CSV table of C-alpha atoms and ligand atoms in Angstrom, one decimal:
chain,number,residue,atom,x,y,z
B,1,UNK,CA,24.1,31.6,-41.1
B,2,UNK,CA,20.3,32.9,-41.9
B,3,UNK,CA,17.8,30.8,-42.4
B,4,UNK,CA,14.1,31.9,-43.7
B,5,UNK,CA,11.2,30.3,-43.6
B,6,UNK,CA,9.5,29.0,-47.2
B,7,UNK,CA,6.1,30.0,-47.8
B,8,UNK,CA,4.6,27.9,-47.9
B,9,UNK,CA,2.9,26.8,-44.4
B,10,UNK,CA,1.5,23.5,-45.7
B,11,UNK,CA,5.1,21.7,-46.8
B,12,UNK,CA,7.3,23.5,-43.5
B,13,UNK,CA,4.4,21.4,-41.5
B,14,UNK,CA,5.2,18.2,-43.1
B,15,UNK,CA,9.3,18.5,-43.6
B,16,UNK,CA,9.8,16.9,-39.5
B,17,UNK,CA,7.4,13.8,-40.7
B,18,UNK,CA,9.5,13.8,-44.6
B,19,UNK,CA,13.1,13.7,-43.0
B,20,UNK,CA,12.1,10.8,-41.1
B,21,UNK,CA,9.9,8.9,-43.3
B,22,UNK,CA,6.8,8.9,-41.7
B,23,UNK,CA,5.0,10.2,-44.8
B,24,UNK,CA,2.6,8.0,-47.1
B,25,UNK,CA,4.5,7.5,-50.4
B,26,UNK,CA,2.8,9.9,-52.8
B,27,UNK,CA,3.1,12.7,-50.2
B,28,UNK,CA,6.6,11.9,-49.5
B,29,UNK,CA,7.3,12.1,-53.3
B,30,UNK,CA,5.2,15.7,-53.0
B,31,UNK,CA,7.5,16.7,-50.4
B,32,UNK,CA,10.5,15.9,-52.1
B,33,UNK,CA,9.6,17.2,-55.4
B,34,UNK,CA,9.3,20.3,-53.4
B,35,UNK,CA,12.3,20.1,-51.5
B,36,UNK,CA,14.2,19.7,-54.5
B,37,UNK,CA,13.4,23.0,-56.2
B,38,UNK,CA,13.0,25.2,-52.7
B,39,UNK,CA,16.4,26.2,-50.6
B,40,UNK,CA,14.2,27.0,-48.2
B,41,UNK,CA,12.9,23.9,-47.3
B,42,UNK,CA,16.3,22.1,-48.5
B,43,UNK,CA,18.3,23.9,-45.8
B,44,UNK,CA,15.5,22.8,-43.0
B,45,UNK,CA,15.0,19.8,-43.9
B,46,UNK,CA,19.0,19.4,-43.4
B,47,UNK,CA,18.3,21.0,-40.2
B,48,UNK,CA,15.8,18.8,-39.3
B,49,UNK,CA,18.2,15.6,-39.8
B,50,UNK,CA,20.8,17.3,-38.1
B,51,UNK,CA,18.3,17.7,-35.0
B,52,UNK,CA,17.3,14.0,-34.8
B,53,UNK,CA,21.0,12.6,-35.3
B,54,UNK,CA,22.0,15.2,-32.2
B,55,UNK,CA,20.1,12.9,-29.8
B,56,UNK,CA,22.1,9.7,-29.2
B,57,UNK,CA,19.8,7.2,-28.0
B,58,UNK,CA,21.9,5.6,-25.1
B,59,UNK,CA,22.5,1.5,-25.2
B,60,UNK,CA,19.2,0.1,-23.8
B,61,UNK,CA,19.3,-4.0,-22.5
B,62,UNK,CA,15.8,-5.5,-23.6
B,63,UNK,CA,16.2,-8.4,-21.9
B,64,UNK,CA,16.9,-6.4,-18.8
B,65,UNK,CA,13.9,-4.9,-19.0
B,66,UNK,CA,11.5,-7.4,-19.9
B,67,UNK,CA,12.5,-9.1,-16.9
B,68,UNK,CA,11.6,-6.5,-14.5
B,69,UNK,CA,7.8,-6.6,-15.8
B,70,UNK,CA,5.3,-8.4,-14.1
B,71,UNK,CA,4.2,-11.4,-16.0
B,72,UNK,CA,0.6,-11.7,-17.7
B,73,UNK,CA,-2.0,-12.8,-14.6
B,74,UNK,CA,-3.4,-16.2,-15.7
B,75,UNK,CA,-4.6,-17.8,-13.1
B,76,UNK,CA,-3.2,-21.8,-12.3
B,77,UNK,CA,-6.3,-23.8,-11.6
B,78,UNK,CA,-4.3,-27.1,-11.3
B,79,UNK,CA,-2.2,-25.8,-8.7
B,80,UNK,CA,-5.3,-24.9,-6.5
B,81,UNK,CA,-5.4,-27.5,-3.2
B,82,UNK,CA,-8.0,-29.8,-3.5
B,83,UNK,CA,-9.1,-29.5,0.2
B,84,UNK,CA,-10.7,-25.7,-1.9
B,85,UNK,CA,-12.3,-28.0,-4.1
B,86,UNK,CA,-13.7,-30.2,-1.4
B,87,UNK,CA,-14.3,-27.9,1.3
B,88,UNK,CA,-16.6,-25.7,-1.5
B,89,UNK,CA,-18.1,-28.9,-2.3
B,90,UNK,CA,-19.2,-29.4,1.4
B,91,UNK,CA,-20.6,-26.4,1.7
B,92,UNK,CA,-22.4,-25.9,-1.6
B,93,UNK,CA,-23.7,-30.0,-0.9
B,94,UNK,CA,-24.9,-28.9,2.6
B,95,UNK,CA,-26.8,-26.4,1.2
B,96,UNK,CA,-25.2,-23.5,3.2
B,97,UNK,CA,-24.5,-21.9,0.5
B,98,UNK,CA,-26.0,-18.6,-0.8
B,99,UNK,CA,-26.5,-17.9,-4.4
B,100,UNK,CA,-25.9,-14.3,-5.2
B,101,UNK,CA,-25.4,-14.6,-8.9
B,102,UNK,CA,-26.2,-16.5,-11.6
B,103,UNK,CA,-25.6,-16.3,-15.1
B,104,UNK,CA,-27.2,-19.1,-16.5
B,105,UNK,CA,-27.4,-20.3,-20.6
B,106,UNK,CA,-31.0,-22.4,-19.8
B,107,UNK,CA,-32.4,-22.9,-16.4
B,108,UNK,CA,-31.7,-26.9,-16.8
B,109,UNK,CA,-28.5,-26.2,-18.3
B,110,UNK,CA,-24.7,-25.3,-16.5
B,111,UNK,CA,-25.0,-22.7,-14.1
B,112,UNK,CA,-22.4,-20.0,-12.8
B,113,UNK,CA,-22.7,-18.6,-9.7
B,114,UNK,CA,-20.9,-16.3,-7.1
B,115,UNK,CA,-21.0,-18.6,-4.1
B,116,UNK,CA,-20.5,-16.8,-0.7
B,117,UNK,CA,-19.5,-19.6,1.7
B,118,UNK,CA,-21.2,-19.3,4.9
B,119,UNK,CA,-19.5,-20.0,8.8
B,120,UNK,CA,-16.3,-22.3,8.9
B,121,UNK,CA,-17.5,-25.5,9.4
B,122,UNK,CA,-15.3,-26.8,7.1
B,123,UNK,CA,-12.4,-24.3,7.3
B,124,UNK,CA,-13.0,-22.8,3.9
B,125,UNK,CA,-11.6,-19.2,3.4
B,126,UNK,CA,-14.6,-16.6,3.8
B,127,UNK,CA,-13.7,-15.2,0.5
B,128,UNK,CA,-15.9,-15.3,-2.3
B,129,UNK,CA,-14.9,-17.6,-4.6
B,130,UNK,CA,-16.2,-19.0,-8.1
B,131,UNK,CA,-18.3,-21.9,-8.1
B,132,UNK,CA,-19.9,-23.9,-11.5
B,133,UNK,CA,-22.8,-25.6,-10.9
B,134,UNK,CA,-24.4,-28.2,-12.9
B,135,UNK,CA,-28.4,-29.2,-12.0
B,136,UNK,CA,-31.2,-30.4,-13.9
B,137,UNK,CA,-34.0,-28.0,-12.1
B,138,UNK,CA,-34.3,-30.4,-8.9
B,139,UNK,CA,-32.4,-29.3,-5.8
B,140,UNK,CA,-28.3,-27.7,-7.2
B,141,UNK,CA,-28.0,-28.9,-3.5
B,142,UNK,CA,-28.4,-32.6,-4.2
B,143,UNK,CA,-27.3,-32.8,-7.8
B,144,UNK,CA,-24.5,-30.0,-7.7
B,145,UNK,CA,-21.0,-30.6,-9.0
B,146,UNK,CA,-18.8,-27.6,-8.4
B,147,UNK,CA,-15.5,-26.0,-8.9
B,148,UNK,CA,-14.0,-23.3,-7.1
B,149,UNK,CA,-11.5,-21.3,-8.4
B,150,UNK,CA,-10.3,-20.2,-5.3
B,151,UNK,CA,-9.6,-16.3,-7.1
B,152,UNK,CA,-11.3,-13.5,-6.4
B,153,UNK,CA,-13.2,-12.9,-9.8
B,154,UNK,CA,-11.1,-9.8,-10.8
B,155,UNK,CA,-8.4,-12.1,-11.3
B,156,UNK,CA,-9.8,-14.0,-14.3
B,157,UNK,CA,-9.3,-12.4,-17.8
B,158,UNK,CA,-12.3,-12.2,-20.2
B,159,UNK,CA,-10.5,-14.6,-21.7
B,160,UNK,CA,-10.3,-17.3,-19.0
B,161,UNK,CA,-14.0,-16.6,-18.2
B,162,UNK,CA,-14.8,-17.3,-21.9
B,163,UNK,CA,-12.6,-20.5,-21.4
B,164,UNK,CA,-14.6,-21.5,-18.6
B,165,UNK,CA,-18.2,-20.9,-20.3
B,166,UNK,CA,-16.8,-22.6,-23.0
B,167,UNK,CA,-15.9,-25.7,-20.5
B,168,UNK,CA,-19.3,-25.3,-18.7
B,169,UNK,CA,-21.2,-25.7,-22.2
B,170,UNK,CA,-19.3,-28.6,-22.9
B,171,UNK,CA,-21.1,-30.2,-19.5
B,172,UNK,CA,-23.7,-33.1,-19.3
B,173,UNK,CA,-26.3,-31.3,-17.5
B,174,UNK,CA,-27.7,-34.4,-16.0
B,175,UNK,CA,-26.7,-35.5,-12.4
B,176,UNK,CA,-23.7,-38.1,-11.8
B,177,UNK,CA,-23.1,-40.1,-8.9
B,178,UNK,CA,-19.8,-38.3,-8.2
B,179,UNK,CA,-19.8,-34.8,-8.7
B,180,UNK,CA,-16.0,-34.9,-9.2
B,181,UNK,CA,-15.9,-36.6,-12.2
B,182,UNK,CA,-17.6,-33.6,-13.9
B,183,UNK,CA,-15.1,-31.2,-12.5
B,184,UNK,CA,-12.4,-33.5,-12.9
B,185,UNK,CA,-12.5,-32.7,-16.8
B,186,UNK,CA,-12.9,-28.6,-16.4
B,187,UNK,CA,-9.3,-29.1,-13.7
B,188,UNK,CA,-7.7,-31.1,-16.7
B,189,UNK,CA,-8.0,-28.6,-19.6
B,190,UNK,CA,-7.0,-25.4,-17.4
B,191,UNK,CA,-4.1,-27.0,-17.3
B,192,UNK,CA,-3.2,-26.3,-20.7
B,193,UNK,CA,-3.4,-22.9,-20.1
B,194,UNK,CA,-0.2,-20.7,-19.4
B,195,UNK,CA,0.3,-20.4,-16.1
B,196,UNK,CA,1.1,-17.2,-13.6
B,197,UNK,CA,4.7,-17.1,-12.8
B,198,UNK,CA,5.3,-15.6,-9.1
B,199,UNK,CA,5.7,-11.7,-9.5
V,1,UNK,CA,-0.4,11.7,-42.5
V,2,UNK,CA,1.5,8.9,-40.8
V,3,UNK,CA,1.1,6.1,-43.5
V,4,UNK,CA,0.9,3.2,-40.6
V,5,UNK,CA,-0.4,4.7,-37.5
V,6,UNK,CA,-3.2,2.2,-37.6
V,7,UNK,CA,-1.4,-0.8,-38.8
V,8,UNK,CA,1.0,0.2,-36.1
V,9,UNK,CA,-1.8,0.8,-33.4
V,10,UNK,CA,-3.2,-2.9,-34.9
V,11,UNK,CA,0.3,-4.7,-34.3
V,12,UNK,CA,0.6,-3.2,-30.5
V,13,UNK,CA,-2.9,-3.9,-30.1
V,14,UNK,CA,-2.2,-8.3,-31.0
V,15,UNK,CA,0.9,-8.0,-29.3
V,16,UNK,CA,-1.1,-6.9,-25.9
V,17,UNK,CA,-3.7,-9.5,-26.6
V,18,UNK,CA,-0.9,-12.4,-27.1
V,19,UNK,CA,0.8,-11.0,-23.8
V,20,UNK,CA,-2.3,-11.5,-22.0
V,21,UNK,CA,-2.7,-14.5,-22.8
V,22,UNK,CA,0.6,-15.8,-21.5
V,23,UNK,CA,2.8,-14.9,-24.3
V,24,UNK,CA,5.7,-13.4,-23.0
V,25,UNK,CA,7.6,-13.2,-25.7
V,26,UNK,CA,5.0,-10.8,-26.6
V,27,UNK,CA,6.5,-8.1,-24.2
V,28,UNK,CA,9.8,-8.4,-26.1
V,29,UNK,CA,8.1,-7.5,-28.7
V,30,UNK,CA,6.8,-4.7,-27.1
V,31,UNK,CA,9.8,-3.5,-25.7
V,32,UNK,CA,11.6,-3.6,-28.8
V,33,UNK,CA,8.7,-1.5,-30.6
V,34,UNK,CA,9.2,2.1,-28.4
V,35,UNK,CA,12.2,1.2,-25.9
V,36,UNK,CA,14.5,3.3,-28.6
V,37,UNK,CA,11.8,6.0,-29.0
V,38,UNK,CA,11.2,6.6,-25.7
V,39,UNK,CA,14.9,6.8,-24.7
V,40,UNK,CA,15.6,9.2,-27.3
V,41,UNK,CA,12.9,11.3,-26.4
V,42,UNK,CA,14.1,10.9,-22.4
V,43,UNK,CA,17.4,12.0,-23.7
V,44,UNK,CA,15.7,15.1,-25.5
V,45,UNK,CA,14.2,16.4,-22.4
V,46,UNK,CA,17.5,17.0,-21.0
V,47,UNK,CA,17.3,14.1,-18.9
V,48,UNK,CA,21.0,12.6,-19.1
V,49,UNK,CA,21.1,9.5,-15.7
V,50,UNK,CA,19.5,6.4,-15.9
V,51,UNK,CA,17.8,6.9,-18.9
V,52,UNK,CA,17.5,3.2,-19.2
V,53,UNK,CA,15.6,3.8,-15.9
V,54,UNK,CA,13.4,5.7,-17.0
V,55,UNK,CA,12.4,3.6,-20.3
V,56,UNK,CA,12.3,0.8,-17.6
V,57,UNK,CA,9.7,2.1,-15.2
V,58,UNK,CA,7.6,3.6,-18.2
V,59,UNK,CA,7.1,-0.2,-19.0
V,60,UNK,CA,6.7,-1.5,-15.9
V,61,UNK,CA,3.9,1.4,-15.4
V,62,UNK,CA,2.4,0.5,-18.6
V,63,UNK,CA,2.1,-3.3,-18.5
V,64,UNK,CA,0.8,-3.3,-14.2
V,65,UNK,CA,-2.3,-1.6,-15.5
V,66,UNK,CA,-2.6,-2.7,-19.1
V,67,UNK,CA,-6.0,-4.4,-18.3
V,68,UNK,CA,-7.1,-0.6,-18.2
V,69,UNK,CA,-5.9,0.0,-21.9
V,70,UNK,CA,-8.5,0.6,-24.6
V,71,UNK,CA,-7.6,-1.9,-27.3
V,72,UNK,CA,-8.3,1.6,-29.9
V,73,UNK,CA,-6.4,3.5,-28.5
V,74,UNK,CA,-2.2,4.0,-29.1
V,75,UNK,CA,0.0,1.9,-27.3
V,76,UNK,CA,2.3,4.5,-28.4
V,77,UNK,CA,0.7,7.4,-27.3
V,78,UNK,CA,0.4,6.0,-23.9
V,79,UNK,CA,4.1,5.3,-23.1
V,80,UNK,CA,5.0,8.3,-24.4
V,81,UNK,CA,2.5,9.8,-21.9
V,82,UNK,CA,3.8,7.6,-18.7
V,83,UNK,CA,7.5,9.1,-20.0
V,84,UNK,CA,6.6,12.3,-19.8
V,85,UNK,CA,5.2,11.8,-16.3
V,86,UNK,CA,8.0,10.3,-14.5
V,87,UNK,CA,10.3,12.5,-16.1
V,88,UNK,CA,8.1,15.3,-14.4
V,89,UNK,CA,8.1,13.5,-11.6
V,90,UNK,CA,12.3,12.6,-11.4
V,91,UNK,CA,12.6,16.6,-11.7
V,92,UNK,CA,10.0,17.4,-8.9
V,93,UNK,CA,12.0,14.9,-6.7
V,94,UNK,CA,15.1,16.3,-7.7
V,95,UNK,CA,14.0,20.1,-6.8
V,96,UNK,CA,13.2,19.3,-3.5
V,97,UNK,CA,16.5,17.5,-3.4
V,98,UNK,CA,18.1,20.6,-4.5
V,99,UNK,CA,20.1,18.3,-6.8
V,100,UNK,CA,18.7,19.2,-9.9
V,101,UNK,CA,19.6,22.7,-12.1
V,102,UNK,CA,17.2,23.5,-14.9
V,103,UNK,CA,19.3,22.3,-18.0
V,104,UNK,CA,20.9,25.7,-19.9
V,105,UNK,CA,23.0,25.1,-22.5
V,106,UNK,CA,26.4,25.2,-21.2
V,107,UNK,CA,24.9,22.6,-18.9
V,108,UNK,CA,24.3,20.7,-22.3
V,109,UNK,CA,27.3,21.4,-23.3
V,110,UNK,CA,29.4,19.7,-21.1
V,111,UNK,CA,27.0,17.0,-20.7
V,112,UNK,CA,26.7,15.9,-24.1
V,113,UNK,CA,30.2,15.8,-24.7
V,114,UNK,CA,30.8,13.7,-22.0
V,115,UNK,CA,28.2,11.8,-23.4
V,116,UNK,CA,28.6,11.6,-26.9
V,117,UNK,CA,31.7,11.1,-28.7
V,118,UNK,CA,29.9,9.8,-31.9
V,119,UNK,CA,27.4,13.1,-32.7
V,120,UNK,CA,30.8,15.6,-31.8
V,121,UNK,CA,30.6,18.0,-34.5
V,122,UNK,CA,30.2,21.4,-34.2
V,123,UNK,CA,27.0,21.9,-35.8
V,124,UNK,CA,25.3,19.2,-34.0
V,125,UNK,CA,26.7,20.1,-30.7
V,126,UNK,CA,24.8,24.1,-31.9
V,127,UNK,CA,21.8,22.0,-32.4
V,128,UNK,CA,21.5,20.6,-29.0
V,129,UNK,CA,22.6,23.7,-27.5
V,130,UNK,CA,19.7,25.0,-29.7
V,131,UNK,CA,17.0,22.7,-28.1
V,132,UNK,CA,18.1,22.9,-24.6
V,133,UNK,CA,17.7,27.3,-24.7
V,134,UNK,CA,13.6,26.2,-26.0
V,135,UNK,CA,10.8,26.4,-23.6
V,136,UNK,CA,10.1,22.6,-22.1
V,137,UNK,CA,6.8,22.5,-23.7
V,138,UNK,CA,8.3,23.8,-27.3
V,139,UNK,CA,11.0,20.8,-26.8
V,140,UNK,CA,8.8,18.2,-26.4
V,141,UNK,CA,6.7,19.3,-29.1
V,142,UNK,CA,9.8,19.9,-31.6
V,143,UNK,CA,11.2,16.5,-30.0
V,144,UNK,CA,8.3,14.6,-30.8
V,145,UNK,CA,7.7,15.8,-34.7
V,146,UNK,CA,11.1,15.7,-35.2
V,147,UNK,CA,12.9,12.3,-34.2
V,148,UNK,CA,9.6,10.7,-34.2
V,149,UNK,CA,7.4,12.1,-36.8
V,150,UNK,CA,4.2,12.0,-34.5
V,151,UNK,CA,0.8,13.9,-35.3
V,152,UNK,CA,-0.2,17.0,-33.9
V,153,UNK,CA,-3.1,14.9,-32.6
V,154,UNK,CA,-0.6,12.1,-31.0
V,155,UNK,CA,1.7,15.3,-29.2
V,156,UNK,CA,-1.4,16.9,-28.1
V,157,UNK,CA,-1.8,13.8,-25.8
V,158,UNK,CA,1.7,13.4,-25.0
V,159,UNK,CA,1.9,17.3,-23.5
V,160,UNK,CA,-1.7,17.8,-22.6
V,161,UNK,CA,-2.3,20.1,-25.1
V,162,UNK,CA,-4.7,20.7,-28.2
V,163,UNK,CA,-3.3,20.6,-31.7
V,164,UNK,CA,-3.5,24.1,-32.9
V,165,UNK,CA,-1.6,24.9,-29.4
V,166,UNK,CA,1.5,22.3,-30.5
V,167,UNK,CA,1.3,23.0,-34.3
V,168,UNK,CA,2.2,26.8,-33.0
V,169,UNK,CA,5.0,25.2,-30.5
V,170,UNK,CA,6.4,23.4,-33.1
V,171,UNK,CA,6.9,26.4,-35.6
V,172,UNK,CA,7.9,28.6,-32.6
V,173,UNK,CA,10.9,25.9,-31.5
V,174,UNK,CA,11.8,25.9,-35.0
V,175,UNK,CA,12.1,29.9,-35.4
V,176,UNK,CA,13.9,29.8,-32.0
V,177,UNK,CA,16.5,27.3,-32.9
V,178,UNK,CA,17.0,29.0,-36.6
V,179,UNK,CA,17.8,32.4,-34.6
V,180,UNK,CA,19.6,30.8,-32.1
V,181,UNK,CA,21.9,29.3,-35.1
V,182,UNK,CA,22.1,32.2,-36.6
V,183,UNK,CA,23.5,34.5,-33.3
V,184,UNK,CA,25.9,31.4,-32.8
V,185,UNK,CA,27.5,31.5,-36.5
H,201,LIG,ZN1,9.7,25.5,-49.6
């Protein structure tokens, strides 16, 4: 069996991509107009096919293998303990709280902030967690309704943060007599988020 | 010169998006996208145990640190690319095992025979033999243009290489396994 190698460079390069299809439509007429009238390129394109049904692919379970992937990481807001809630409430209320970061829309309006709780008084984790502040430019100590996430930030998607923004604008900036009721609502619509299944 | 390497990029692309958002039936999706490529192209390399394996851990590789993805860039691409790695990686383990023997075509031979009872003609069975006697890097190349009509551009990635260098490989692998055919009839 001999084989030689058409001329032309240009048509060899695209025979792999023409046996299987890959081409746009008027190059994969080109191709095969070509093919048609060159022995060449006839006898390596047959080659070619010959090469990619050699390969069995072996039997592959899907299922199987979407199971063992880890599952997208949304995190589950309602299934955070409301002593977190409280216990960040305390602090934030008591004024022990540090402000490191805020990314604020107007000073009077919803504020986000990286709250680093300070000591143990009230047996909060020392983690950093996520806290959403609502003030109306008197004391955030005094008029301060919060919500913490409990997650270190990395754990929220752009997406969830986006979700949260989006809760924080939907806030009544002024003060209410129980802070809760203001965080109450942002609990209730993470709930209709997916959740994180356990990895 | 792939008609819909960016429709396909743009499909992969949702699919992530919807799977990080809590969709899983978005990894199906996935899966069922490249899990054949990848296992033919596993196969290719010589690899012959727990292919499935390998397909496996390329998607559990890919979807731990998707976060890191560029949404431009191909989801394809980059399994491909985690593939290629673990096969590396198997056959580095194996050497210092001493378990594994750089595939030669009698190697092939018998393998694929046990293997495949469906592709068991003669000429396909010279084929194989064929690819096997090519350099790795000429393999993966001729693999990847050949059962799945990937740009120069895409295998450059997949073999950390430049285009010119696999365009060269490619035409190389196919003189090789033209002689090779010819010596054999
Ligand atoms: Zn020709």
């Amino acid at each position: 069996m001999t084989m030689r190698d058409c001329p032309d460079g240009a048509i060899r390069d695209l025979l792999p991509l023409y046996v299987s299809g890959k081409l746009v439509a008027t190059e994969q007429a080109r191709v095969a107009s070509h093919v048609a009238t060159c022995m060449d390129c006839a006898t390596e394109a047959e080659l070619l096919r010959t090469v990619a049904r050699a390969f069995p692919v072996p039997m592959l379970d899907v299922a199987s293998i979407v199971a063992k992937l880890p599952t997208p990481r949304v995190v589950p807001i309602h299934r955070q303990p409301l002593w977190r809630v409280a216990a960040s409430l305390a602090l934030f209320i008591a004024g022990t709280a540090t402000v490191l970061a805020v990314i604020g829309r107007q000073p009077d309006a919803a504020q986000v902030g990286l709250v680093q709780p300070v000591g143990t008084q009230t047996g909060a984790a020392p983690e950093t967690t996520l806290a959403v502040a609502t003030s109306t430019g008197g004391s955030p100590a005094a008029n301060g309704a919060l919500l913490s996430l409990g997650e270190e930030l990395s754990d929220l998607t752009d997406a969830q943060l986006e979700l949260l923004l989006g809760s924080l604008d939907g806030l009544d900036p002024r003060p209410q007599a129980d802070p809760m009721t203001i965080a109450t609502p942002i609990i209730q619509d993470r709930t209709q988020a997916p959740s994180r299944n356990n990895q | 010169m792939a008609p819909n390497s960016s429709d396909e990029r743009a499909v992969d692309a949702a699919l992530i998006e919807r799977w990080k958002a809590g969709d899983q039936a978005a990894a199906t999706a996935i899966v069922e996208r490249h899990a054949t490529a990848l296992a033919r192209f596993a196969a290719s390399t010589g690899e012959r145990e727990r292919i499935d394996e390998l397909v496996q851990d390329t998607f559990v590789r890919a979807f731990n640190s998707i976060h890191s993805f560029r949404s431009d860039a191909a989801l394809r691409t980059w399994l491909f690319t985690i593939l290629k790695r673990l096969v590396l990686d198997r056959r580095r383990a194996e050497r210092r095992q001493g378990v594994h023997v750089e595939l030669e075509p009698t190697h092939a031979v018998q393998s694929y025979n046990a293997l495949d009872s469906l592709v068991a003609d003669e000429t396909a069975q010279q084929v194989r033999n064929a690819v096997a006697a090519l350099l790795p890097m000429q393999r993966d190349v001729f693999m990847l243009r050949v059962t799945d009509g990937m740009a120069y551009s895409e295998i450059a990635t997949v073999v950390g290489s430049t285009e010119g260098a696999c365009r060269v490989h490619y035409h190389n692998a196919m003189r090789a396994i033209k002689e090779w055919l010819s010596d054999d009839a």
